[in-house]
PDB file of N, CA and C in Angstrom:
ATOM      1  N   MET A 125       0.858  -1.174   0.000  1.00  0.00           N
ATOM      2  CA  MET A 125       0.000   0.000   0.000  1.00  0.00           C
ATOM      3  C   MET A 125       0.903   1.235   0.000  1.00  0.00           C
ATOM      4  N   ASP A 126       0.621   2.144  -0.912  1.00  0.00           N
ATOM      5  CA  ASP A 126       1.438   3.352  -0.983  1.00  0.00           C
ATOM      6  C   ASP A 126       0.991   4.382   0.061  1.00  0.00           C
ATOM      7  N   ALA A 127       1.787   5.413   0.204  1.00  0.00           N
ATOM      8  CA  ALA A 127       1.545   6.435   1.233  1.00  0.00           C
ATOM      9  C   ALA A 127       0.228   7.169   0.990  1.00  0.00           C
ATOM     10  N   PHE A 128      -0.094   7.435  -0.275  1.00  0.00           N
ATOM     11  CA  PHE A 128      -1.353   8.122  -0.585  1.00  0.00           C
ATOM     12  C   PHE A 128      -2.538   7.309  -0.098  1.00  0.00           C
ATOM     13  N   THR A 129      -2.548   6.026  -0.448  1.00  0.00           N
ATOM     14  CA  THR A 129      -3.660   5.151  -0.068  1.00  0.00           C
ATOM     15  C   THR A 129      -3.761   5.027   1.450  1.00  0.00           C
ATOM     16  N   ALA A 130      -2.645   4.803   2.087  1.00  0.00           N
ATOM     17  CA  ALA A 130      -2.639   4.665   3.549  1.00  0.00           C
ATOM     18  C   ALA A 130      -3.137   5.940   4.219  1.00  0.00           C
ATOM     19  N   GLY A 131      -2.674   7.074   3.740  1.00  0.00           N
ATOM     20  CA  GLY A 131      -3.097   8.355   4.316  1.00  0.00           C
ATOM     21  C   GLY A 131      -4.571   8.626   4.101  1.00  0.00           C
ATOM     22  N   LEU A 132      -5.048   8.307   2.916  1.00  0.00           N
ATOM     23  CA  LEU A 132      -6.460   8.515   2.603  1.00  0.00           C
ATOM     24  C   LEU A 132      -7.347   7.631   3.477  1.00  0.00           C
ATOM     25  N   LEU A 133      -6.981   6.367   3.614  1.00  0.00           N
ATOM     26  CA  LEU A 133      -7.769   5.456   4.447  1.00  0.00           C
ATOM     27  C   LEU A 133      -7.740   5.889   5.914  1.00  0.00           C
ATOM     28  N   GLN A 134      -6.605   6.406   6.364  1.00  0.00           N
ATOM     29  CA  GLN A 134      -6.514   6.884   7.747  1.00  0.00           C
ATOM     30  C   GLN A 134      -7.412   8.101   7.937  1.00  0.00           C
ATOM     31  N   ARG A 135      -7.429   9.006   6.974  1.00  0.00           N
ATOM     32  CA  ARG A 135      -8.295  10.185   7.062  1.00  0.00           C
ATOM     33  C   ARG A 135      -9.761   9.785   7.064  1.00  0.00           C
ATOM     34  N   ILE A 136     -10.114   8.777   6.271  1.00  0.00           N
ATOM     35  CA  ILE A 136     -11.495   8.310   6.250  1.00  0.00           C
ATOM     36  C   ILE A 136     -11.876   7.739   7.608  1.00  0.00           C
ATOM     37  N   ARG A 137     -11.019   6.901   8.187  1.00  0.00           N
ATOM     38  CA  ARG A 137     -11.311   6.330   9.514  1.00  0.00           C
ATOM     39  C   ARG A 137     -11.460   7.428  10.568  1.00  0.00           C
ATOM     40  N   ALA A 138     -10.578   8.410  10.537  1.00  0.00           N
ATOM     41  CA  ALA A 138     -10.644   9.500  11.516  1.00  0.00           C
ATOM     42  C   ALA A 138     -11.928  10.308  11.339  1.00  0.00           C
ATOM     43  N   THR A 139     -12.312  10.566  10.112  1.00  0.00           N
ATOM     44  CA  THR A 139     -13.523  11.333   9.841  1.00  0.00           C
ATOM     45  C   THR A 139     -14.766  10.550  10.250  1.00  0.00           C
ATOM     46  N   GLU A 140     -14.754   9.235  10.005  1.00  0.00           N
ATOM     47  CA  GLU A 140     -15.875   8.409  10.453  1.00  0.00           C
ATOM     48  C   GLU A 140     -16.009   8.478  11.975  1.00  0.00           C
ATOM     49  N   SER A 141     -14.888   8.441  12.658  1.00  0.00           N
ATOM     50  CA  SER A 141     -14.902   8.527  14.122  1.00  0.00           C
ATOM     51  C   SER A 141     -15.429   9.890  14.583  1.00  0.00           C
ATOM     52  N   ASP A 142     -14.961  10.950  13.941  1.00  0.00           N
ATOM     53  CA  ASP A 142     -15.422  12.298  14.288  1.00  0.00           C
ATOM     54  C   ASP A 142     -16.917  12.458  14.016  1.00  0.00           C
ATOM     55  N   LEU A 143     -17.386  11.868  12.926  1.00  0.00           N
ATOM     56  CA  LEU A 143     -18.806  11.929  12.585  1.00  0.00           C
ATOM     57  C   LEU A 143     -19.635  11.199  13.635  1.00  0.00           C
ATOM     58  N   SER A 144     -19.181  10.039  14.029  1.00  0.00           N
ATOM     59  CA  SER A 144     -19.887   9.274  15.049  1.00  0.00           C
ATOM     60  C   SER A 144     -19.967  10.048  16.366  1.00  0.00           C
ATOM     61  N   ARG A 145     -18.872  10.661  16.743  1.00  0.00           N
ATOM     62  CA  ARG A 145     -18.837  11.454  17.979  1.00  0.00           C
ATOM     63  C   ARG A 145     -19.781  12.647  17.886  1.00  0.00           C
ATOM     64  N   ALA A 146     -19.794  13.325  16.748  1.00  0.00           N
ATOM     65  CA  ALA A 146     -20.689  14.470  16.561  1.00  0.00           C
ATOM     66  C   ALA A 146     -22.147  14.043  16.671  1.00  0.00           C
ATOM     67  N   ARG A 147     -22.465  12.884  16.095  1.00  0.00           N
ATOM     68  CA  ARG A 147     -23.834  12.368  16.204  1.00  0.00           C
ATOM     69  C   ARG A 147     -24.179  12.049  17.653  1.00  0.00           C
ATOM     70  N   ASP A 148     -23.255  11.397  18.354  1.00  0.00           N
ATOM     71  CA  ASP A 148     -23.486  11.051  19.764  1.00  0.00           C
ATOM     72  C   ASP A 148     -23.710  12.289  20.627  1.00  0.00           C
ATOM     73  N   GLU A 149     -23.012  13.374  20.274  1.00  0.00           N
ATOM     74  CA  GLU A 149     -23.123  14.617  21.040  1.00  0.00           C
ATOM     75  C   GLU A 149     -24.306  15.476  20.602  1.00  0.00           C
ATOM     76  N   GLY A 150     -24.966  15.084  19.528  1.00  0.00           N
ATOM     77  CA  GLY A 150     -26.108  15.841  19.042  1.00  0.00           C
ATOM     78  C   GLY A 150     -25.746  17.163  18.389  1.00  0.00           C
ATOM     79  N   ASP A 151     -24.519  17.267  17.878  1.00  0.00           N
ATOM     80  CA  ASP A 151     -24.048  18.498  17.246  1.00  0.00           C
ATOM     81  C   ASP A 151     -24.374  18.447  15.752  1.00  0.00           C
ATOM     82  N   ASP A 152     -25.542  18.940  15.394  1.00  0.00           N
ATOM     83  CA  ASP A 152     -26.027  18.839  14.014  1.00  0.00           C
ATOM     84  C   ASP A 152     -25.121  19.545  13.010  1.00  0.00           C
ATOM     85  N   PHE A 153     -24.583  20.693  13.382  1.00  0.00           N
ATOM     86  CA  PHE A 153     -23.694  21.413  12.467  1.00  0.00           C
ATOM     87  C   PHE A 153     -22.436  20.591  12.198  1.00  0.00           C
ATOM     88  N   LEU A 154     -21.829  20.069  13.248  1.00  0.00           N
ATOM     89  CA  LEU A 154     -20.615  19.275  13.078  1.00  0.00           C
ATOM     90  C   LEU A 154     -20.900  17.989  12.314  1.00  0.00           C
ATOM     91  N   VAL A 155     -22.074  17.412  12.501  1.00  0.00           N
ATOM     92  CA  VAL A 155     -22.460  16.230  11.722  1.00  0.00           C
ATOM     93  C   VAL A 155     -22.436  16.568  10.231  1.00  0.00           C
ATOM     94  N   GLU A 156     -22.997  17.700   9.862  1.00  0.00           N
ATOM     95  CA  GLU A 156     -23.010  18.110   8.457  1.00  0.00           C
ATOM     96  C   GLU A 156     -21.603  18.325   7.921  1.00  0.00           C
ATOM     97  N   VAL A 157     -20.763  18.964   8.722  1.00  0.00           N
ATOM     98  CA  VAL A 157     -19.383  19.227   8.297  1.00  0.00           C
ATOM     99  C   VAL A 157     -18.630  17.911   8.098  1.00  0.00           C
ATOM    100  N   GLU A 158     -18.723  17.028   9.073  1.00  0.00           N
ATOM    101  CA  GLU A 158     -18.001  15.752   8.996  1.00  0.00           C
ATOM    102  C   GLU A 158     -18.548  14.872   7.872  1.00  0.00           C
ATOM    103  N   GLN A 159     -19.863  14.882   7.662  1.00  0.00           N
ATOM    104  CA  GLN A 159     -20.440  14.088   6.582  1.00  0.00           C
ATOM    105  C   GLN A 159     -19.958  14.593   5.234  1.00  0.00           C
ATOM    106  N   ALA A 160     -19.894  15.907   5.061  1.00  0.00           N
ATOM    107  CA  ALA A 160     -19.401  16.473   3.809  1.00  0.00           C
ATOM    108  C   ALA A 160     -17.940  16.090   3.584  1.00  0.00           C
ATOM    109  N   GLU A 161     -17.141  16.125   4.640  1.00  0.00           N
ATOM    110  CA  GLU A 161     -15.731  15.736   4.539  1.00  0.00           C
ATOM    111  C   GLU A 161     -15.616  14.259   4.164  1.00  0.00           C
ATOM    112  N   LEU A 162     -16.423  13.425   4.787  1.00  0.00           N
ATOM    113  CA  LEU A 162     -16.401  11.999   4.494  1.00  0.00           C
ATOM    114  C   LEU A 162     -16.826  11.735   3.052  1.00  0.00           C
ATOM    115  N   ASP A 163     -17.843  12.423   2.583  1.00  0.00           N
ATOM    116  CA  ASP A 163     -18.281  12.277   1.189  1.00  0.00           C
ATOM    117  C   ASP A 163     -17.148  12.654   0.231  1.00  0.00           C
ATOM    118  N   ASP A 164     -16.451  13.744   0.527  1.00  0.00           N
ATOM    119  CA  ASP A 164     -15.332  14.176  -0.319  1.00  0.00           C
ATOM    120  C   ASP A 164     -14.205  13.145  -0.319  1.00  0.00           C
ATOM    121  N   LEU A 165     -13.889  12.616   0.850  1.00  0.00           N
ATOM    122  CA  LEU A 165     -12.818  11.620   0.930  1.00  0.00           C
ATOM    123  C   LEU A 165     -13.189  10.344   0.185  1.00  0.00           C
ATOM    124  N   ARG A 166     -14.434   9.922   0.307  1.00  0.00           N
ATOM    125  CA  ARG A 166     -14.876   8.724  -0.421  1.00  0.00           C
ATOM    126  C   ARG A 166     -14.858   8.957  -1.929  1.00  0.00           C
ATOM    127  N   ARG A 167     -15.244  10.153  -2.363  1.00  0.00           N
ATOM    128  CA  ARG A 167     -15.184  10.488  -3.791  1.00  0.00           C
ATOM    129  C   ARG A 167     -13.740  10.442  -4.280  1.00  0.00           C
ATOM    130  N   LEU A 168     -12.837  11.015  -3.500  1.00  0.00           N
ATOM    131  CA  LEU A 168     -11.421  11.007  -3.848  1.00  0.00           C
ATOM    132  C   LEU A 168     -10.898   9.571  -3.939  1.00  0.00           C
ATOM    133  N   ALA A 169     -11.286   8.748  -2.988  1.00  0.00           N
ATOM    134  CA  ALA A 169     -10.874   7.341  -3.009  1.00  0.00           C
ATOM    135  C   ALA A 169     -11.374   6.660  -4.285  1.00  0.00           C
ATOM    136  N   ALA A 170     -12.630   6.870  -4.619  1.00  0.00           N
ATOM    137  CA  ALA A 170     -13.207   6.249  -5.811  1.00  0.00           C
ATOM    138  C   ALA A 170     -12.487   6.713  -7.076  1.00  0.00           C
ATOM    139  N   GLU A 171     -12.167   7.992  -7.145  1.00  0.00           N
ATOM    140  CA  GLU A 171     -11.482   8.537  -8.314  1.00  0.00           C
ATOM    141  C   GLU A 171     -10.099   7.917  -8.503  1.00  0.00           C
ATOM    142  N   HIS A 172      -9.487   7.466  -7.419  1.00  0.00           N
ATOM    143  CA  HIS A 172      -8.137   6.908  -7.476  1.00  0.00           C
ATOM    144  C   HIS A 172      -8.115   5.392  -7.312  1.00  0.00           C
ATOM    145  N   GLY A 173      -9.292   4.786  -7.374  1.00  0.00           N
ATOM    146  CA  GLY A 173      -9.354   3.341  -7.309  1.00  0.00           C
ATOM    147  C   GLY A 173      -9.018   2.742  -5.956  1.00  0.00           C
ATOM    148  N   VAL A 174      -9.187   3.524  -4.900  1.00  0.00           N
ATOM    149  CA  VAL A 174      -8.928   3.041  -3.547  1.00  0.00           C
ATOM    150  C   VAL A 174     -10.210   2.430  -3.002  1.00  0.00           C
ATOM    151  N   GLU A 175     -10.159   1.167  -2.653  1.00  0.00           N
ATOM    152  CA  GLU A 175     -11.322   0.483  -2.119  1.00  0.00           C
ATOM    153  C   GLU A 175     -11.487   0.827  -0.645  1.00  0.00           C
ATOM    154  N   VAL A 176     -12.666   1.311  -0.310  1.00  0.00           N
ATOM    155  CA  VAL A 176     -12.985   1.663   1.069  1.00  0.00           C
ATOM    156  C   VAL A 176     -13.980   0.629   1.576  1.00  0.00           C
ATOM    157  N   THR A 177     -13.644  -0.023   2.678  1.00  0.00           N
ATOM    158  CA  THR A 177     -14.538  -1.041   3.236  1.00  0.00           C
ATOM    159  C   THR A 177     -15.807  -0.392   3.765  1.00  0.00           C
ATOM    160  N   ALA A 178     -16.812  -1.199   3.992  1.00  0.00           N
ATOM    161  CA  ALA A 178     -18.103  -0.700   4.469  1.00  0.00           C
ATOM    162  C   ALA A 178     -17.913   0.134   5.722  1.00  0.00           C
ATOM    163  N   SER A 179     -18.576   1.249   5.720  1.00  0.00           N
ATOM    164  CA  SER A 179     -18.486   2.179   6.854  1.00  0.00           C
ATOM    165  C   SER A 179     -19.301   1.711   8.032  1.00  0.00           C
ATOM    166  N   ARG A 180     -18.834   2.042   9.208  1.00  0.00           N
ATOM    167  CA  ARG A 180     -19.591   1.743  10.414  1.00  0.00           C
ATOM    168  C   ARG A 180     -20.463   2.920  10.811  1.00  0.00           C
ATOM    169  N   VAL A 181     -20.410   3.988  10.023  1.00  0.00           N
ATOM    170  CA  VAL A 181     -21.161   5.202  10.328  1.00  0.00           C
ATOM    171  C   VAL A 181     -22.435   5.218   9.522  1.00  0.00           C
TER     172      VAL A 181
END
């Protein structure tokens, strides 16, 4: 796995965690921000052929 792929997958995991925490805290604004970030990261992964496993979020 190259550095780009590893970094992208790590960012996705971190964003999923942040999204889950925002949901648990009931922070609707932060949920929207984190969801948008996660959508962008998943789009980037798809554009570069990086397989992202099923999300827990």
